[in-house]
């Protein structure tokens, strides 16, 4: 099962801002603000939007929900975790940049990142021991089963 959707990757947006003549590095909130605006505009057009971002704090989670609400659309939140810390670390340390100039976070930066626990219903996908295609399939199965 597949869905047709607009895919918004915050890493790509932030890297484009960093590579621009503005040379904003780090992109701070600019990438997220662009993402919210693009999400809202696409939702207003009736498109499904998949926003790919690290959402460790309530502020950013609420902003995605607001974009959907302002467009008159429903939002479905997905939290992606890896419950196996050794596997998570290996993934972080072996990741290869796929965007020109993109600086990937170190394991230390990942574990030191501020994280606020979720306090509401969402889809939780645990990627430990799973191929990314299987994880995507889990989300699609949930979506097909929900109203």
PDB file of C-alpha atoms in Angstrom:
ATOM      1  CA  UNK A   1       0.000   0.000   0.000  1.00  0.00           C
ATOM      2  CA  UNK A   2       1.255   3.480  -0.875  1.00  0.00           C
ATOM      3  CA  UNK A   3      -0.091   6.983  -0.470  1.00  0.00           C
ATOM      4  CA  UNK A   4       0.343   9.972  -2.705  1.00  0.00           C
ATOM      5  CA  UNK A   5       1.635  12.784  -0.520  1.00  0.00           C
ATOM      6  CA  UNK A   6       3.736  15.908  -0.460  1.00  0.00           C
ATOM      7  CA  UNK A   7       6.915  15.035   1.395  1.00  0.00           C
ATOM      8  CA  UNK A   8       8.482  17.796   3.484  1.00  0.00           C
ATOM      9  CA  UNK A   9      11.911  16.960   4.872  1.00  0.00           C
ATOM     10  CA  UNK A  10      13.121  19.545   7.354  1.00  0.00           C
ATOM     11  CA  UNK A  11      16.769  18.528   6.841  1.00  0.00           C
ATOM     12  CA  UNK A  12      16.472  19.427   3.128  1.00  0.00           C
ATOM     13  CA  UNK A  13      14.746  22.735   3.856  1.00  0.00           C
ATOM     14  CA  UNK A  14      17.325  23.687   6.498  1.00  0.00           C
ATOM     15  CA  UNK A  15      20.222  22.733   4.236  1.00  0.00           C
ATOM     16  CA  UNK A  16      18.796  24.836   1.394  1.00  0.00           C
ATOM     17  CA  UNK A  17      18.594  27.808   3.778  1.00  0.00           C
ATOM     18  CA  UNK A  18      22.182  27.189   4.908  1.00  0.00           C
ATOM     19  CA  UNK A  19      23.367  26.924   1.279  1.00  0.00           C
ATOM     20  CA  UNK A  20      21.511  30.093   0.247  1.00  0.00           C
ATOM     21  CA  UNK A  21      23.085  33.539   0.057  1.00  0.00           C
ATOM     22  CA  UNK A  22      21.693  34.096   3.556  1.00  0.00           C
ATOM     23  CA  UNK A  23      24.205  31.527   4.882  1.00  0.00           C
ATOM     24  CA  UNK A  24      22.147  30.988   8.026  1.00  0.00           C
ATOM     25  CA  UNK A  25      23.881  28.222   9.956  1.00  0.00           C
ATOM     26  CA  UNK A  26      22.409  26.649  11.845  1.00  0.00           C
ATOM     27  CA  UNK A  27      19.046  27.376  10.247  1.00  0.00           C
ATOM     28  CA  UNK A  28      17.513  27.636  13.747  1.00  0.00           C
ATOM     29  CA  UNK A  29      13.710  27.834  13.406  1.00  0.00           C
ATOM     30  CA  UNK A  30      13.710  28.947   9.749  1.00  0.00           C
ATOM     31  CA  UNK A  31      13.471  25.421   8.364  1.00  0.00           C
ATOM     32  CA  UNK A  32      10.558  24.514  10.582  1.00  0.00           C
ATOM     33  CA  UNK A  33       8.739  27.774   9.810  1.00  0.00           C
ATOM     34  CA  UNK A  34       9.100  27.114   6.079  1.00  0.00           C
ATOM     35  CA  UNK A  35       7.912  23.533   6.653  1.00  0.00           C
ATOM     36  CA  UNK A  36       4.797  24.650   8.527  1.00  0.00           C
ATOM     37  CA  UNK A  37       3.925  27.145   5.788  1.00  0.00           C
ATOM     38  CA  UNK A  38       4.422  24.585   3.004  1.00  0.00           C
ATOM     39  CA  UNK A  39       2.408  21.999   4.914  1.00  0.00           C
ATOM     40  CA  UNK A  40      -0.487  24.391   5.429  1.00  0.00           C
ATOM     41  CA  UNK A  41      -0.512  25.510   1.778  1.00  0.00           C
ATOM     42  CA  UNK A  42      -0.454  21.922   0.502  1.00  0.00           C
ATOM     43  CA  UNK A  43      -3.163  20.875   2.950  1.00  0.00           C
ATOM     44  CA  UNK A  44      -5.320  23.781   1.739  1.00  0.00           C
ATOM     45  CA  UNK A  45      -4.925  22.340  -1.770  1.00  0.00           C
ATOM     46  CA  UNK A  46      -6.293  19.040  -0.497  1.00  0.00           C
ATOM     47  CA  UNK A  47      -2.952  17.249  -0.575  1.00  0.00           C
ATOM     48  CA  UNK A  48      -1.778  14.786   2.022  1.00  0.00           C
ATOM     49  CA  UNK A  49       1.449  15.971   3.651  1.00  0.00           C
ATOM     50  CA  UNK A  50       4.154  13.896   5.289  1.00  0.00           C
ATOM     51  CA  UNK A  51       6.421  16.089   7.409  1.00  0.00           C
ATOM     52  CA  UNK A  52       9.753  14.432   8.209  1.00  0.00           C
ATOM     53  CA  UNK A  53      11.298  16.196  11.170  1.00  0.00           C
ATOM     54  CA  UNK A  54      12.756  15.663  14.602  1.00  0.00           C
ATOM     55  CA  UNK A  55       9.982  16.799  16.893  1.00  0.00           C
ATOM     56  CA  UNK A  56      11.543  16.547  20.325  1.00  0.00           C
ATOM     57  CA  UNK A  57       9.597  19.405  21.900  1.00  0.00           C
ATOM     58  CA  UNK A  58       5.933  20.250  22.315  1.00  0.00           C
ATOM     59  CA  UNK A  59       6.369  23.626  20.588  1.00  0.00           C
ATOM     60  CA  UNK A  60       7.149  22.046  17.217  1.00  0.00           C
ATOM     61  CA  UNK A  61       4.521  19.340  17.612  1.00  0.00           C
ATOM     62  CA  UNK A  62       1.875  21.982  18.279  1.00  0.00           C
ATOM     63  CA  UNK A  63       3.001  24.025  15.274  1.00  0.00           C
ATOM     64  CA  UNK A  64       2.441  21.079  12.900  1.00  0.00           C
ATOM     65  CA  UNK A  65      -1.017  20.557  14.423  1.00  0.00           C
ATOM     66  CA  UNK A  66      -1.772  24.261  13.996  1.00  0.00           C
ATOM     67  CA  UNK A  67      -0.794  24.141  10.315  1.00  0.00           C
ATOM     68  CA  UNK A  68      -3.268  21.294   9.766  1.00  0.00           C
ATOM     69  CA  UNK A  69      -5.979  22.990  11.836  1.00  0.00           C
ATOM     70  CA  UNK A  70      -5.550  26.318  10.020  1.00  0.00           C
ATOM     71  CA  UNK A  71      -5.924  24.459   6.713  1.00  0.00           C
ATOM     72  CA  UNK A  72      -9.074  22.738   7.985  1.00  0.00           C
ATOM     73  CA  UNK A  73      -7.457  19.314   7.923  1.00  0.00           C
ATOM     74  CA  UNK A  74      -6.762  16.497  10.357  1.00  0.00           C
ATOM     75  CA  UNK A  75      -3.231  15.727  11.539  1.00  0.00           C
ATOM     76  CA  UNK A  76      -1.975  12.288  12.479  1.00  0.00           C
ATOM     77  CA  UNK A  77       1.194  12.268  14.537  1.00  0.00           C
ATOM     78  CA  UNK A  78       3.792   9.523  14.314  1.00  0.00           C
ATOM     79  CA  UNK A  79       6.596   9.121  16.820  1.00  0.00           C
ATOM     80  CA  UNK A  80       9.490   7.051  15.488  1.00  0.00           C
ATOM     81  CA  UNK A  81      11.705   5.491  18.134  1.00  0.00           C
ATOM     82  CA  UNK A  82      14.442   2.891  18.312  1.00  0.00           C
ATOM     83  CA  UNK A  83      14.179   1.008  21.592  1.00  0.00           C
ATOM     84  CA  UNK A  84      17.567  -0.660  21.071  1.00  0.00           C
ATOM     85  CA  UNK A  85      20.126   2.003  22.010  1.00  0.00           C
ATOM     86  CA  UNK A  86      23.072   0.041  20.559  1.00  0.00           C
ATOM     87  CA  UNK A  87      21.277  -0.252  17.213  1.00  0.00           C
ATOM     88  CA  UNK A  88      20.267   3.412  17.374  1.00  0.00           C
ATOM     89  CA  UNK A  89      23.866   4.465  18.018  1.00  0.00           C
ATOM     90  CA  UNK A  90      25.135   2.294  15.171  1.00  0.00           C
ATOM     91  CA  UNK A  91      22.611   3.888  12.802  1.00  0.00           C
ATOM     92  CA  UNK A  92      23.576   7.412  13.859  1.00  0.00           C
ATOM     93  CA  UNK A  93      27.311   6.733  13.574  1.00  0.00           C
ATOM     94  CA  UNK A  94      27.088   4.954  10.204  1.00  0.00           C
ATOM     95  CA  UNK A  95      24.729   7.408   8.531  1.00  0.00           C
ATOM     96  CA  UNK A  96      26.053   9.034   5.353  1.00  0.00           C
ATOM     97  CA  UNK A  97      24.990  12.571   4.373  1.00  0.00           C
ATOM     98  CA  UNK A  98      22.746  12.659   1.315  1.00  0.00           C
ATOM     99  CA  UNK A  99      22.460  16.447   1.066  1.00  0.00           C
ATOM    100  CA  UNK A 100      25.358  18.610  -0.090  1.00  0.00           C
ATOM    101  CA  UNK A 101      26.972  20.240   2.926  1.00  0.00           C
ATOM    102  CA  UNK A 102      24.697  18.506   5.425  1.00  0.00           C
ATOM    103  CA  UNK A 103      26.364  17.963   8.801  1.00  0.00           C
ATOM    104  CA  UNK A 104      24.897  14.936  10.528  1.00  0.00           C
ATOM    105  CA  UNK A 105      24.563  14.917  14.311  1.00  0.00           C
ATOM    106  CA  UNK A 106      26.989  12.887  16.369  1.00  0.00           C
ATOM    107  CA  UNK A 107      25.737  10.264  18.788  1.00  0.00           C
ATOM    108  CA  UNK A 108      26.593  12.624  21.647  1.00  0.00           C
ATOM    109  CA  UNK A 109      24.466  15.373  20.073  1.00  0.00           C
ATOM    110  CA  UNK A 110      21.580  12.945  19.609  1.00  0.00           C
ATOM    111  CA  UNK A 111      21.561  11.789  23.221  1.00  0.00           C
ATOM    112  CA  UNK A 112      21.997  15.349  24.553  1.00  0.00           C
ATOM    113  CA  UNK A 113      19.119  16.765  22.508  1.00  0.00           C
ATOM    114  CA  UNK A 114      16.263  18.204  24.545  1.00  0.00           C
ATOM    115  CA  UNK A 115      13.342  15.815  24.482  1.00  0.00           C
ATOM    116  CA  UNK A 116       9.892  16.383  25.954  1.00  0.00           C
ATOM    117  CA  UNK A 117       7.754  13.262  26.387  1.00  0.00           C
ATOM    118  CA  UNK A 118       4.551  13.103  24.370  1.00  0.00           C
ATOM    119  CA  UNK A 119       1.318  13.578  26.289  1.00  0.00           C
ATOM    120  CA  UNK A 120      -1.259  12.570  23.700  1.00  0.00           C
ATOM    121  CA  UNK A 121      -2.303   9.829  21.332  1.00  0.00           C
ATOM    122  CA  UNK A 122      -0.043   9.152  18.375  1.00  0.00           C
ATOM    123  CA  UNK A 123       1.220   6.291  16.280  1.00  0.00           C
ATOM    124  CA  UNK A 124       4.438   4.903  17.765  1.00  0.00           C
ATOM    125  CA  UNK A 125       6.737   3.022  15.423  1.00  0.00           C
ATOM    126  CA  UNK A 126       9.646   1.196  17.023  1.00  0.00           C
ATOM    127  CA  UNK A 127      12.274   0.691  14.328  1.00  0.00           C
ATOM    128  CA  UNK A 128      14.481  -1.669  16.364  1.00  0.00           C
ATOM    129  CA  UNK A 129      15.316  -4.725  14.288  1.00  0.00           C
ATOM    130  CA  UNK A 130      13.089  -3.623  11.409  1.00  0.00           C
ATOM    131  CA  UNK A 131      13.729  -2.584   7.835  1.00  0.00           C
ATOM    132  CA  UNK A 132      12.511   0.949   7.051  1.00  0.00           C
ATOM    133  CA  UNK A 133       9.990  -0.439   4.539  1.00  0.00           C
ATOM    134  CA  UNK A 134       8.386  -2.511   7.309  1.00  0.00           C
ATOM    135  CA  UNK A 135       8.111   0.563   9.527  1.00  0.00           C
ATOM    136  CA  UNK A 136       6.476   2.539   6.718  1.00  0.00           C
ATOM    137  CA  UNK A 137       4.083  -0.355   6.156  1.00  0.00           C
ATOM    138  CA  UNK A 138       3.058  -0.263   9.832  1.00  0.00           C
ATOM    139  CA  UNK A 139       2.115   3.410   9.489  1.00  0.00           C
ATOM    140  CA  UNK A 140       0.181   2.769   6.281  1.00  0.00           C
ATOM    141  CA  UNK A 141      -1.691  -0.122   7.897  1.00  0.00           C
ATOM    142  CA  UNK A 142      -2.685   2.110  10.798  1.00  0.00           C
ATOM    143  CA  UNK A 143      -3.843   4.829   8.415  1.00  0.00           C
ATOM    144  CA  UNK A 144      -5.913   2.404   6.354  1.00  0.00           C
ATOM    145  CA  UNK A 145      -7.588   1.095   9.525  1.00  0.00           C
ATOM    146  CA  UNK A 146      -8.438   4.519  10.941  1.00  0.00           C
ATOM    147  CA  UNK A 147     -11.449   6.567   9.832  1.00  0.00           C
TER     148      UNK A 147
END
